Amino acid sequence: MNYHYKFEKILDVKEKEKDEALSAYKNAVQAFENVARELYALLKKKEDLEAHQAEKMKAGLSVQEIRHYRRFIDDIEKSIHYYQSLVMNARNRMNWHQQKLQEKNIEVKKYEKLKDKDYGRFLMKLKIQEEKQADEISTQTFYH
């Protein structure tokens, strides 16, 4: 007697959905890391530029150079604000995909637990059937 789980196809579908959710989550994490890396690079660039400007201020700067540095820092700050919003969006997307992945994991575990219980019942029925056959054989040998 072979074991066949009645929800095997559903379990396969749920596992496939879980794998897709895992892939989407990994992509979201990668996108978040890329955007965060860009933001970090801009923040570092701004910090370096401000340190360089402070160094030059000690030696003396013309008004034109001060304006040039200020314009450049303002442009970097605009980029920083833009990338901060991108990082927030990427983090939210990553958290959403993580939540979906957790939900899919729970669904798969439910079906796996059902399968384990069903297999346990199958083994119990098989054992009872074997015991009945052994009883019949012993009864028949006793009568003969």
mmCIF file of C-alpha atoms in Angstrom:
data_model
loop_
_atom_site.group_PDB
_atom_site.id
_atom_site.type_symbol
_atom_site.label_atom_id
_atom_site.label_comp_id
_atom_site.label_asym_id
_atom_site.label_seq_id
_atom_site.Cartn_x
_atom_site.Cartn_y
_atom_site.Cartn_z
ATOM 1 C CA MET A 1 0.000 0.000 0.000
ATOM 2 C CA ASN A 2 1.505 3.277 -1.117
ATOM 3 C CA TYR A 3 1.071 6.584 0.679
ATOM 4 C CA HIS A 4 -0.451 9.452 -1.271
ATOM 5 C CA TYR A 5 -1.032 12.867 0.316
ATOM 6 C CA LYS A 6 -4.315 14.314 -0.912
ATOM 7 C CA PHE A 7 -3.074 17.918 -0.738
ATOM 8 C CA GLU A 8 0.284 17.280 -2.437
ATOM 9 C CA LYS A 9 -0.463 19.608 -5.359
ATOM 10 C CA ILE A 10 -1.551 22.393 -3.020
ATOM 11 C CA LEU A 11 1.631 21.918 -0.995
ATOM 12 C CA ASP A 12 3.688 22.125 -4.194
ATOM 13 C CA VAL A 13 1.912 25.348 -5.202
ATOM 14 C CA LYS A 14 2.434 26.850 -1.746
ATOM 15 C CA GLU A 15 6.136 25.929 -1.817
ATOM 16 C CA LYS A 16 6.461 27.533 -5.236
ATOM 17 C CA GLU A 17 4.756 30.685 -3.940
ATOM 18 C CA LYS A 18 7.130 30.694 -0.968
ATOM 19 C CA ASP A 19 10.134 30.393 -3.297
ATOM 20 C CA GLU A 20 8.822 33.284 -5.395
ATOM 21 C CA ALA A 21 8.288 35.367 -2.252
ATOM 22 C CA LEU A 22 11.833 34.564 -1.133
ATOM 23 C CA SER A 23 13.192 35.645 -4.505
ATOM 24 C CA ALA A 24 11.191 38.891 -4.386
ATOM 25 C CA TYR A 25 12.440 39.530 -0.845
ATOM 26 C CA LYS A 26 16.058 38.981 -1.880
ATOM 27 C CA ASN A 27 15.586 41.396 -4.788
ATOM 28 C CA ALA A 28 14.055 43.976 -2.449
ATOM 29 C CA VAL A 29 16.961 43.603 -0.018
ATOM 30 C CA GLN A 30 19.434 44.034 -2.879
ATOM 31 C CA ALA A 31 17.611 47.147 -4.115
ATOM 32 C CA PHE A 32 17.590 48.568 -0.578
ATOM 33 C CA GLU A 33 21.309 47.919 -0.175
ATOM 34 C CA ASN A 34 22.090 49.571 -3.522
ATOM 35 C CA VAL A 35 20.090 52.704 -2.722
ATOM 36 C CA ALA A 36 21.504 52.869 0.812
ATOM 37 C CA ARG A 37 25.022 52.563 -0.616
ATOM 38 C CA GLU A 38 24.336 55.500 -2.951
ATOM 39 C CA LEU A 39 22.994 57.572 -0.066
ATOM 40 C CA TYR A 40 26.067 56.758 2.000
ATOM 41 C CA ALA A 41 28.332 57.785 -0.895
ATOM 42 C CA LEU A 42 26.530 61.131 -1.188
ATOM 43 C CA LEU A 43 26.731 61.759 2.555
ATOM 44 C CA LYS A 44 30.433 60.912 2.515
ATOM 45 C CA LYS A 45 30.970 63.186 -0.490
ATOM 46 C CA LYS A 46 29.194 66.064 1.290
ATOM 47 C CA GLU A 47 31.228 65.510 4.445
ATOM 48 C CA ASP A 48 34.495 65.434 2.490
ATOM 49 C CA LEU A 49 33.527 68.545 0.547
ATOM 50 C CA GLU A 50 32.649 70.443 3.729
ATOM 51 C CA ALA A 51 35.945 69.383 5.321
ATOM 52 C CA HIS A 52 37.812 70.484 2.184
ATOM 53 C CA GLN A 53 35.978 73.809 2.202
ATOM 54 C CA ALA A 54 36.772 74.349 5.889
ATOM 55 C CA GLU A 55 40.441 73.625 5.168
ATOM 56 C CA LYS A 56 40.447 76.145 2.316
ATOM 57 C CA MET A 57 38.625 78.707 4.473
ATOM 58 C CA LYS A 58 41.586 78.697 6.850
ATOM 59 C CA ALA A 59 43.882 79.612 3.964
ATOM 60 C CA GLY A 60 41.400 82.079 2.538
ATOM 61 C CA LEU A 61 38.779 81.739 -0.171
ATOM 62 C CA SER A 62 37.320 84.195 -2.630
ATOM 63 C CA VAL A 63 33.601 84.922 -2.524
ATOM 64 C CA GLN A 64 33.236 83.207 -5.904
ATOM 65 C CA GLU A 65 34.779 79.987 -4.570
ATOM 66 C CA ILE A 66 32.542 80.103 -1.470
ATOM 67 C CA ARG A 67 29.482 80.461 -3.706
ATOM 68 C CA HIS A 68 30.715 77.610 -5.897
ATOM 69 C CA TYR A 69 31.148 75.293 -2.888
ATOM 70 C CA ARG A 70 27.770 76.346 -1.448
ATOM 71 C CA ARG A 71 25.993 75.652 -4.769
ATOM 72 C CA PHE A 72 27.703 72.282 -5.017
ATOM 73 C CA ILE A 73 26.768 71.391 -1.406
ATOM 74 C CA ASP A 74 23.158 72.473 -2.044
ATOM 75 C CA ASP A 75 23.002 70.194 -5.088
ATOM 76 C CA ILE A 76 24.404 67.311 -3.047
ATOM 77 C CA GLU A 77 21.839 68.001 -0.292
ATOM 78 C CA LYS A 78 19.021 67.848 -2.852
ATOM 79 C CA SER A 79 20.378 64.513 -4.037
ATOM 80 C CA ILE A 80 20.654 63.336 -0.421
ATOM 81 C CA HIS A 81 16.991 64.202 0.229
ATOM 82 C CA TYR A 82 15.977 62.389 -2.950
ATOM 83 C CA TYR A 83 17.983 59.300 -1.990
ATOM 84 C CA GLN A 84 16.609 59.405 1.562
ATOM 85 C CA SER A 85 13.102 59.081 0.130
ATOM 86 C CA LEU A 86 14.307 56.261 -2.128
ATOM 87 C CA VAL A 87 15.822 54.496 0.885
ATOM 88 C CA MET A 88 12.559 54.833 2.817
ATOM 89 C CA ASN A 89 10.582 53.439 -0.122
ATOM 90 C CA ALA A 90 13.047 50.595 -0.582
ATOM 91 C CA ARG A 91 12.925 49.799 3.159
ATOM 92 C CA ASN A 92 9.123 49.762 3.103
ATOM 93 C CA ARG A 93 9.118 47.522 0.034
ATOM 94 C CA MET A 94 11.660 45.210 1.676
ATOM 95 C CA ASN A 95 9.580 45.018 4.881
ATOM 96 C CA TRP A 96 6.429 44.292 2.866
ATOM 97 C CA HIS A 97 8.164 41.460 0.987
ATOM 98 C CA GLN A 98 9.522 40.117 4.274
ATOM 99 C CA GLN A 99 6.000 40.031 5.719
ATOM 100 C CA LYS A 100 4.689 38.219 2.614
ATOM 101 C CA LEU A 101 7.539 35.716 2.871
ATOM 102 C CA GLN A 102 6.677 35.031 6.513
ATOM 103 C CA GLU A 103 3.025 34.484 5.563
ATOM 104 C CA LYS A 104 4.017 32.037 2.821
ATOM 105 C CA ASN A 105 6.318 30.177 5.228
ATOM 106 C CA ILE A 106 3.443 29.816 7.687
ATOM 107 C CA GLU A 107 1.145 28.468 4.960
ATOM 108 C CA VAL A 108 3.729 25.912 3.842
ATOM 109 C CA LYS A 109 4.344 24.801 7.429
ATOM 110 C CA LYS A 110 0.601 24.317 7.945
ATOM 111 C CA TYR A 111 0.379 22.016 4.922
ATOM 112 C CA GLU A 112 3.530 20.178 5.953
ATOM 113 C CA LYS A 113 2.074 19.633 9.424
ATOM 114 C CA LEU A 114 -1.154 18.345 7.858
ATOM 115 C CA LYS A 115 0.920 16.022 5.709
ATOM 116 C CA ASP A 116 2.821 14.711 8.746
ATOM 117 C CA LYS A 117 -0.427 14.062 10.615
ATOM 118 C CA ASP A 118 -1.961 12.389 7.565
ATOM 119 C CA TYR A 119 1.126 10.207 7.149
ATOM 120 C CA GLY A 120 0.921 9.250 10.831
ATOM 121 C CA ARG A 121 -2.711 8.198 10.347
ATOM 122 C CA PHE A 122 -1.672 6.236 7.259
ATOM 123 C CA LEU A 123 1.008 4.402 9.219
ATOM 124 C CA MET A 124 -1.472 3.674 12.022
ATOM 125 C CA LYS A 125 -4.002 2.252 9.531
ATOM 126 C CA LEU A 126 -1.247 0.187 7.935
ATOM 127 C CA LYS A 127 -0.214 -1.171 11.329
ATOM 128 C CA ILE A 128 -3.819 -2.037 12.226
ATOM 129 C CA GLN A 129 -4.241 -3.734 8.856
ATOM 130 C CA GLU A 130 -1.051 -5.753 9.354
ATOM 131 C CA GLU A 131 -2.205 -6.770 12.832
ATOM 132 C CA LYS A 132 -5.572 -7.908 11.422
ATOM 133 C CA GLN A 133 -3.779 -9.955 8.766
ATOM 134 C CA ALA A 134 -1.499 -11.487 11.381
ATOM 135 C CA ASP A 135 -4.546 -12.312 13.537
ATOM 136 C CA GLU A 136 -6.304 -13.901 10.558
ATOM 137 C CA ILE A 137 -3.236 -15.963 9.703
ATOM 138 C CA SER A 138 -2.818 -17.126 13.295
ATOM 139 C CA THR A 139 -6.557 -17.912 13.526
ATOM 140 C CA GLN A 140 -6.434 -19.900 10.290
ATOM 141 C CA THR A 141 -3.352 -21.816 11.370
ATOM 142 C CA PHE A 142 -5.017 -22.535 14.721
ATOM 143 C CA TYR A 143 -8.138 -24.004 13.015
ATOM 144 C CA HIS A 144 -6.068 -26.136 10.653
#
